[in-house]
XYZ file of N, CA and C in Angstrom:
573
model
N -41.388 -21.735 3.913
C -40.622 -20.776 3.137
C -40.685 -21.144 1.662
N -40.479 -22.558 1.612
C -41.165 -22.627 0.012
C -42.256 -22.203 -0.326
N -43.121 -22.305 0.212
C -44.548 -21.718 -0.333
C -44.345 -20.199 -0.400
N -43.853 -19.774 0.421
C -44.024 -18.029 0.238
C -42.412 -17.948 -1.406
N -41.790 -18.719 -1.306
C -40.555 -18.374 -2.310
C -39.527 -18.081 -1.861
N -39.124 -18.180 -0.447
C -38.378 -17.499 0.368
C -37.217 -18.294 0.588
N -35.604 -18.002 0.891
C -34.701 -18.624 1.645
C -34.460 -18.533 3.098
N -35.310 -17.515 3.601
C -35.446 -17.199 5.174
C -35.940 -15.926 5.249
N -37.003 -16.338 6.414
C -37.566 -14.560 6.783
C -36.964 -13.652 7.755
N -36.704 -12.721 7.500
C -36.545 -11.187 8.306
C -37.102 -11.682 10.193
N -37.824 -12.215 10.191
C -38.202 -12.021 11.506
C -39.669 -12.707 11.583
N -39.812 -14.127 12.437
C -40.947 -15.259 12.663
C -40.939 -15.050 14.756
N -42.238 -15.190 15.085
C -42.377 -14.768 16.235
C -43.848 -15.633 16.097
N -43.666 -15.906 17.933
C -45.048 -16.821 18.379
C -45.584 -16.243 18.792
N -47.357 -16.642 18.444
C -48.277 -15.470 18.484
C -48.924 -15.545 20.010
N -48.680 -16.471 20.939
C -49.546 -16.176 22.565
C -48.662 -17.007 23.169
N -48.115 -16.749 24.403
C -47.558 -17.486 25.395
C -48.608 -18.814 25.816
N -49.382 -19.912 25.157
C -50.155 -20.849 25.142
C -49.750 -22.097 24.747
N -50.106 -23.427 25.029
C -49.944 -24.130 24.741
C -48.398 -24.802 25.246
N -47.352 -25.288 24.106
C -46.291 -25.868 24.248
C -45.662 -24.483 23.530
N -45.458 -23.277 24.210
C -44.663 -22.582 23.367
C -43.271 -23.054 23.660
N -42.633 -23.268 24.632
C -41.429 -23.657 24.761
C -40.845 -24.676 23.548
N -41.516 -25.598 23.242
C -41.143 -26.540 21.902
C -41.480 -25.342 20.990
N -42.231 -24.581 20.458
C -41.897 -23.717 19.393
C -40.838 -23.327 19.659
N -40.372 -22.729 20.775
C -38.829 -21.530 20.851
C -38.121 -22.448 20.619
N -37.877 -23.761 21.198
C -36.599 -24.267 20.373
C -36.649 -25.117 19.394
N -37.825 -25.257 18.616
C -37.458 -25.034 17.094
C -37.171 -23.901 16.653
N -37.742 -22.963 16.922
C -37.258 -21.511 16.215
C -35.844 -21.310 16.401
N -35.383 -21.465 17.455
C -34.290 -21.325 17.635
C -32.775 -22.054 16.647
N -33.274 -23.247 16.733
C -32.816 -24.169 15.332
C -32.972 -23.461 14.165
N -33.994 -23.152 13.758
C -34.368 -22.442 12.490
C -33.242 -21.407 12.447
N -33.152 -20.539 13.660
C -32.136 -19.050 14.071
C -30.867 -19.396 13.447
N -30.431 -20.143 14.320
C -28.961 -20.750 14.355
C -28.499 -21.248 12.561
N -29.578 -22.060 12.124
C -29.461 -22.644 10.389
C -29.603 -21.264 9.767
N -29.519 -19.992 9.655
C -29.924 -18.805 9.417
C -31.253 -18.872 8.232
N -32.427 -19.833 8.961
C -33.660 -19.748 7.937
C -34.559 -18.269 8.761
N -34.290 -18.206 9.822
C -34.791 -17.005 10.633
C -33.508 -15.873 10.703
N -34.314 -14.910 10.854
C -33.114 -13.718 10.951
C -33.244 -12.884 12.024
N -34.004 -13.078 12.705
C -34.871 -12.558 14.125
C -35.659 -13.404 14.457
N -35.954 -13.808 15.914
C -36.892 -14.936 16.612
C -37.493 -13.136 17.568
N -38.512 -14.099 17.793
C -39.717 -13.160 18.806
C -40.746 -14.007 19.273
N -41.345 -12.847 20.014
C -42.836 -13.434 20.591
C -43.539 -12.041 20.335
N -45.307 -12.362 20.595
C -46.003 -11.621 20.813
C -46.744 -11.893 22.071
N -47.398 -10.647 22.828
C -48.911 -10.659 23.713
C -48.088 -11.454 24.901
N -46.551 -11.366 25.106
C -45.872 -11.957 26.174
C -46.000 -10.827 27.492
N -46.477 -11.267 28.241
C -46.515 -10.047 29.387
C -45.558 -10.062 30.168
N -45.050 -9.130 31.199
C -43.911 -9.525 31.837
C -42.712 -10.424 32.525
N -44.334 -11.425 32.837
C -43.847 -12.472 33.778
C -43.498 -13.681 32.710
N -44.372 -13.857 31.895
C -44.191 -15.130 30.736
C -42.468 -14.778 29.720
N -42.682 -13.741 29.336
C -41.472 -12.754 28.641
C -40.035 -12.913 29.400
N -40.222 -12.847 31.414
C -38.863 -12.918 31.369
C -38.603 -14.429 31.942
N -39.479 -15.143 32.104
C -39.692 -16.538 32.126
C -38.526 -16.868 31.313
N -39.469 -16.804 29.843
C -38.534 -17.438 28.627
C -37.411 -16.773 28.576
N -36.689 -15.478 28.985
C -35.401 -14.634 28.726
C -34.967 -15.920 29.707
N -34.977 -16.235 30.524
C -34.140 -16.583 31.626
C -34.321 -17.556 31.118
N -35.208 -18.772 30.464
C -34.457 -19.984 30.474
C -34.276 -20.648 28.742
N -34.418 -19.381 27.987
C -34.192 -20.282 26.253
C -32.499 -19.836 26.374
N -32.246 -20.829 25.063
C -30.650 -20.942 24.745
C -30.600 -18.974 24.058
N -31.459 -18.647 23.207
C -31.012 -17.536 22.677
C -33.077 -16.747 23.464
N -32.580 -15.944 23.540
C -33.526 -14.852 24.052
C -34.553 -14.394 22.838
N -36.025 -13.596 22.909
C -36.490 -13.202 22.349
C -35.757 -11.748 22.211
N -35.550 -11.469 20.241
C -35.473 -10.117 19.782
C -36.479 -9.555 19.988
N -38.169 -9.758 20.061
C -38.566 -8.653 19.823
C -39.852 -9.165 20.674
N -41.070 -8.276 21.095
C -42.189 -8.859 21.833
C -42.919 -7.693 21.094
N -44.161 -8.531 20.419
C -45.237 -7.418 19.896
C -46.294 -7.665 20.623
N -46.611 -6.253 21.411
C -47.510 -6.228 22.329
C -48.488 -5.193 21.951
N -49.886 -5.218 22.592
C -50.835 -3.885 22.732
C -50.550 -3.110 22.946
N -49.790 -1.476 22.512
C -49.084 -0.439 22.698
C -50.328 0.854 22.275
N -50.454 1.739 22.457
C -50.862 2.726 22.151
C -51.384 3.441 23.527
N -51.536 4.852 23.274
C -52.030 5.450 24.505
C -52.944 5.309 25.442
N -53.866 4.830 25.358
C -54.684 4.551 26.088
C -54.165 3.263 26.542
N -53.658 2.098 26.550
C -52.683 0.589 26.758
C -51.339 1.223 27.168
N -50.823 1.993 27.763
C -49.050 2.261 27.429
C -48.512 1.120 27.776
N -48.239 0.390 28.802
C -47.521 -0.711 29.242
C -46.524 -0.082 29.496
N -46.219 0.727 30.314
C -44.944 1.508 30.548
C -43.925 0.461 31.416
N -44.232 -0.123 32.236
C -43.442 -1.038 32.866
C -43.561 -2.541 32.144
N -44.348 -2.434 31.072
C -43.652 -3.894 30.291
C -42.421 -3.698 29.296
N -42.883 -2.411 28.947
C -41.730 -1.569 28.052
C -40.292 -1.395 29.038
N -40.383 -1.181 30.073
C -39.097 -0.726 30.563
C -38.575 -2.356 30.923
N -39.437 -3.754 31.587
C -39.023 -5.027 31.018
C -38.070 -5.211 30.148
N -38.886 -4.748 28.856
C -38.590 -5.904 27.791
C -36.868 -5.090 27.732
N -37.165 -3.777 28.152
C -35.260 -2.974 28.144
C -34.651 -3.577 28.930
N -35.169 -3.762 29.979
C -34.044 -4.609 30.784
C -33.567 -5.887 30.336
N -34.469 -6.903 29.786
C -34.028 -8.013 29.115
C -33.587 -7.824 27.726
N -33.191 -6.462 26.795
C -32.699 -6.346 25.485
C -33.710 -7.018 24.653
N -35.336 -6.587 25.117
C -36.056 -7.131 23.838
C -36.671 -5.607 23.158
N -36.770 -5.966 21.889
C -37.164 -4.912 21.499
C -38.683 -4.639 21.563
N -39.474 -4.066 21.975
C -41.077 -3.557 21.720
C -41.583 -3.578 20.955
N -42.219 -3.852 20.242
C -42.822 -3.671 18.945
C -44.239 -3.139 19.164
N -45.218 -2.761 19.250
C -46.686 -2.618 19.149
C -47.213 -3.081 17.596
N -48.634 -3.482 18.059
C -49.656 -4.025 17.100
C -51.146 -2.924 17.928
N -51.416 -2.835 17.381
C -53.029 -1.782 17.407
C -52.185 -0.505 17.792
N -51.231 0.500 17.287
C -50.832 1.384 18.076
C -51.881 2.085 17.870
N -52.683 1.921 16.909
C -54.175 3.388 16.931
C -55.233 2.673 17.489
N -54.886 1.978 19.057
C -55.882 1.152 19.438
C -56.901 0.720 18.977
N -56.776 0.233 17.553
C -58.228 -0.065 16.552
C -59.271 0.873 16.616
N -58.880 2.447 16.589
C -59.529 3.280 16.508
C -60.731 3.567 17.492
N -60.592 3.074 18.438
C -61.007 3.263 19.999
C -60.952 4.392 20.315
N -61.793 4.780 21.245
C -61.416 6.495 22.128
C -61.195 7.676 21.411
N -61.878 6.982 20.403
C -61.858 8.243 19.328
C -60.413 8.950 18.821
N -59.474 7.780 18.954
C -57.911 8.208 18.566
C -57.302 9.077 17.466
N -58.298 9.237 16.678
C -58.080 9.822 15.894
C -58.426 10.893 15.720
N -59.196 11.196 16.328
C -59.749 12.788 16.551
C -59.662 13.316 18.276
N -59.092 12.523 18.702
C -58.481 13.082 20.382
C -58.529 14.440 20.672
N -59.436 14.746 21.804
C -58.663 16.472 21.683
C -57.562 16.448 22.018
N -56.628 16.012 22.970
C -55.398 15.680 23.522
C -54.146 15.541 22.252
N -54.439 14.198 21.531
C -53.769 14.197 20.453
C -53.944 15.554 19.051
N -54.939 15.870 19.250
C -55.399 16.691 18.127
C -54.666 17.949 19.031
N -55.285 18.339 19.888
C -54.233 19.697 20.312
C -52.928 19.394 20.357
N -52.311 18.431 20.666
C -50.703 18.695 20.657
C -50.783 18.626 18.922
N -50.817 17.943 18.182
C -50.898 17.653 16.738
C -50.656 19.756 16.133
N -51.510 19.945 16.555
C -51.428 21.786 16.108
C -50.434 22.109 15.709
N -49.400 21.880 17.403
C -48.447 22.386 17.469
C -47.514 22.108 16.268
N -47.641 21.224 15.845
C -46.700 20.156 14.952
C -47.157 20.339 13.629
N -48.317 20.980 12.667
C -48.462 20.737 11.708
C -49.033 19.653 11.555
N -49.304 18.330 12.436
C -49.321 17.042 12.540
C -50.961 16.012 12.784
N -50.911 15.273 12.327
C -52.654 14.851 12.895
C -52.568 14.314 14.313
N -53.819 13.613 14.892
C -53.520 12.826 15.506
C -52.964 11.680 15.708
N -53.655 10.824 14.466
C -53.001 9.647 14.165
C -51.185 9.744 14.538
N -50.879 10.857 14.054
C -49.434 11.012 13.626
C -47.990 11.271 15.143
N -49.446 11.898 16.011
C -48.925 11.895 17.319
C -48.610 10.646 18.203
N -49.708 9.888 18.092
C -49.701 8.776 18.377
C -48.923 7.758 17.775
N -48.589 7.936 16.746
C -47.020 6.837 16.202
C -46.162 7.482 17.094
N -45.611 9.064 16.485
C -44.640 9.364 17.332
C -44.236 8.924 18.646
N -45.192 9.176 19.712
C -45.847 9.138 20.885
C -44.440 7.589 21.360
N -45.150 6.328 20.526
C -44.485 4.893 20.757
C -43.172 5.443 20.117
N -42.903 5.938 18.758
C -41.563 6.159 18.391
C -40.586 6.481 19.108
N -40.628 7.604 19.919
C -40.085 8.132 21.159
C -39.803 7.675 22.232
N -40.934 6.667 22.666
C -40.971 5.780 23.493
C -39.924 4.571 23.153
N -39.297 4.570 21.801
C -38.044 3.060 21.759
C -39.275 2.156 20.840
N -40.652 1.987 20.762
C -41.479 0.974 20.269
C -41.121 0.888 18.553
N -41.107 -0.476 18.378
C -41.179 -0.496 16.745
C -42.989 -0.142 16.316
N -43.277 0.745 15.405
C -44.825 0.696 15.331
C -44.826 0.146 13.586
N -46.330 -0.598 13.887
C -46.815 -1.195 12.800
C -48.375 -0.750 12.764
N -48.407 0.387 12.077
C -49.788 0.806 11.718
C -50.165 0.312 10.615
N -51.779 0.095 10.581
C -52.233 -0.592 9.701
C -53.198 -0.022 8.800
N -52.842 -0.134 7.820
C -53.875 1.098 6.672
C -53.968 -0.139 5.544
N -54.932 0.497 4.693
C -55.236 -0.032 3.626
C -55.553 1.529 2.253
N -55.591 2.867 3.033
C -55.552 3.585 1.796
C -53.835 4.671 2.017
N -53.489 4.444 0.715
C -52.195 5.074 0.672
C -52.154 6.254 1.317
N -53.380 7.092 1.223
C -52.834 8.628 2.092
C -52.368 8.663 3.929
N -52.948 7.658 3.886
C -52.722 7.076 5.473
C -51.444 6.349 5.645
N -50.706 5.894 5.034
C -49.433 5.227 4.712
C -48.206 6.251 4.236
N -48.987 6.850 3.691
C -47.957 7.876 3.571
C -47.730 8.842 5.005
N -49.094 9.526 5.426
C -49.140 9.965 6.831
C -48.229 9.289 7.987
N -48.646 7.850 8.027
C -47.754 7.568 9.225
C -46.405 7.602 8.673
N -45.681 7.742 7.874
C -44.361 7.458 7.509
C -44.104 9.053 8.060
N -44.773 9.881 7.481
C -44.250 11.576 8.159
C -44.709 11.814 9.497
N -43.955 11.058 10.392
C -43.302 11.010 11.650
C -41.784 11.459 12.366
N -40.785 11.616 11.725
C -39.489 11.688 11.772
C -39.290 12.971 11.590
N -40.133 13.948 11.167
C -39.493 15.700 11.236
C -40.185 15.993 12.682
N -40.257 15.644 13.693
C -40.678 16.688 14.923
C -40.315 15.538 15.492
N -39.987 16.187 17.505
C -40.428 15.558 18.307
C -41.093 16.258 19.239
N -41.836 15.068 19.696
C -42.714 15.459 20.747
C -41.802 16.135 22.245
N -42.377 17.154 22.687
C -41.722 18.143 24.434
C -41.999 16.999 25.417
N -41.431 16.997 26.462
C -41.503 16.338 27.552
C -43.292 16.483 28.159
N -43.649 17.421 28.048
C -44.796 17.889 28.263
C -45.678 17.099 27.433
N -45.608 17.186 26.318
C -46.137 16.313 25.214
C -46.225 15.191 25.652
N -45.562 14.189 25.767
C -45.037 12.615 26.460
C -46.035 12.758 27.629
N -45.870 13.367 28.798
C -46.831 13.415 30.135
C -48.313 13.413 29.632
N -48.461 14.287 28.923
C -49.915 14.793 28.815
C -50.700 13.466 27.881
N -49.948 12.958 27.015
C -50.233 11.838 26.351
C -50.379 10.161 27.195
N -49.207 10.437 28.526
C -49.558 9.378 29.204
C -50.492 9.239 30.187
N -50.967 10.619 30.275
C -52.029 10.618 31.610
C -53.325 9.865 30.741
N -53.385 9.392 29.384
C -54.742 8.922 28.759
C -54.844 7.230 29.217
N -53.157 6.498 29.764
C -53.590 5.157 29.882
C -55.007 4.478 31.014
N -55.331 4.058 30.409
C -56.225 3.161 30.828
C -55.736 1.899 32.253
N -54.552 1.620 31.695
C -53.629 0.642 32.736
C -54.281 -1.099 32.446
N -54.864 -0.910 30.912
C -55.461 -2.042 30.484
C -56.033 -1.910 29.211
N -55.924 -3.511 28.894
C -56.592 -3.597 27.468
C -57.963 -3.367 27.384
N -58.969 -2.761 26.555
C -59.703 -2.592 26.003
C -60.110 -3.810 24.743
N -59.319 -4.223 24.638
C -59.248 -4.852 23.013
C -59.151 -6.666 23.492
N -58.370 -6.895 24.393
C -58.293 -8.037 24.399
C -57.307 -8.735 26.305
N -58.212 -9.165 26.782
C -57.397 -9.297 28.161
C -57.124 -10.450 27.477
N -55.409 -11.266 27.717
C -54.561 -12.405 27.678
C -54.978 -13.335 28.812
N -55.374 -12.296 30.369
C -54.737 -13.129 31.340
C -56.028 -13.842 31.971
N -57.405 -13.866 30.821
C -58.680 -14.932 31.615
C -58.442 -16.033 31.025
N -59.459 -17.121 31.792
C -59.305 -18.263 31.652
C -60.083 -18.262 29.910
N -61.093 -17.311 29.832
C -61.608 -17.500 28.403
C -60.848 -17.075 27.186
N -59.967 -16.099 27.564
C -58.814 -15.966 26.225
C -58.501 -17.206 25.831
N -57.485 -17.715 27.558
C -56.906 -19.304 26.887
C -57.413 -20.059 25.831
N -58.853 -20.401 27.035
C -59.698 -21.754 26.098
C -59.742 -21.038 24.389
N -60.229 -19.628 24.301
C -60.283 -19.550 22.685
C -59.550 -19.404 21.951
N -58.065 -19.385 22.458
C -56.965 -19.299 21.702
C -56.118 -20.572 21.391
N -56.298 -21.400 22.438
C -56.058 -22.866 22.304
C -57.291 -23.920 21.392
N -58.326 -23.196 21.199
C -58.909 -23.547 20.475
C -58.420 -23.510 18.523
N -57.747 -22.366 18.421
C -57.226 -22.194 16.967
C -56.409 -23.637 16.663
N -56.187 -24.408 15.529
C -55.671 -25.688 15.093
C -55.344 -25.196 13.730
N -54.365 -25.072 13.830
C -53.351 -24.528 12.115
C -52.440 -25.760 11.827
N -52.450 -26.536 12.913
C -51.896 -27.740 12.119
C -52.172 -29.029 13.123
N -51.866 -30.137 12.415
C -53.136 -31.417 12.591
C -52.308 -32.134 13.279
């Protein structure tokens, strides 16, 4: 926190259920309690690892940022993390532009209805769903786009027709092989 200038961040979360995460959670948790954290989390926690740790840390994860977007729904990790009071978050909600997400006929025809793009359906889509979304742009017209989300919602019909696109899997990154592990336990950020 010195290096960034900071007296405590908004919200610090561990990035893979790997290694000794349990000694991270209860340092973080320390950190929580000294109010240098203001939210504890995890990411890429799947059901079973996620309510693992609910059931045995002193304070629970606020938030789990997982692979969310239509083609990934995770509909029953999502209804999880409700049962344990974690909040959802997604990371790739425009599945890194996979499946042609952005020009969907699916998303693009409901989009019509709405005045709306695709891209824009697809935030909604998780919005609706309870997910915190974190889309990722680098040119402002696209930043501005996802923010104009909040004048419509999507019909029940809308929601169905959007979930019949899951896949019932990642595309982007399976957690649960033995080769994720080894290359993720391979990262060394500190000595």
């Amino acid at each position: 926190m010195q290096k960034l200038g900071l007296d405590y961040l908004d919200l610090y979360l561990i990035h893979q259920p790997m290694n000794d995460y349990y000694g991270s959670w209860r340092a973080m948790e320390e950190l929580y309690e000294a109010g240098k954290i203001r939210a504890i989390g995890v990411c890429n926690f799947y059901p079973d690892r996620l309510t693992d740790l609910c059931l045995n840390a002193r304070i629970a994860p606020m938030v789990n940022q997982v692979e969310l977007h239509p083609f990934f729904a995770q509909t029953g990790a999502i209804s999880n993390m409700k049962t344990l009071n974690v909040q959802p978050e997604a990371w790739g909600p425009m599945a890194e532009g996979k499946h042609g997400i952005f020009t969907h006929p699916i998303l693009t025809e409901i989009g019509r209805k709405y005045n709306k793009t695709a891209a824009q359906v697809a935030l909604r889509w998780n919005a609706q769903r309870g997910v915190v979304i974190i889309p990722k742009s680098i040119h402002r017209e696209r930043m501005e786009e996802n923010f104009n989300i909040w004048d419509f919602n999507l019909s029940d019909a809308d929601m169905a027709a959007i979930a019949k696109l899951d896949l019932g899997h990642s595309e982007i990154i399976d957690h649960s092989t033995a080769e994720t592990a080894r290359f993720l336990n391979g990262w060394k950020i500190h000595d």
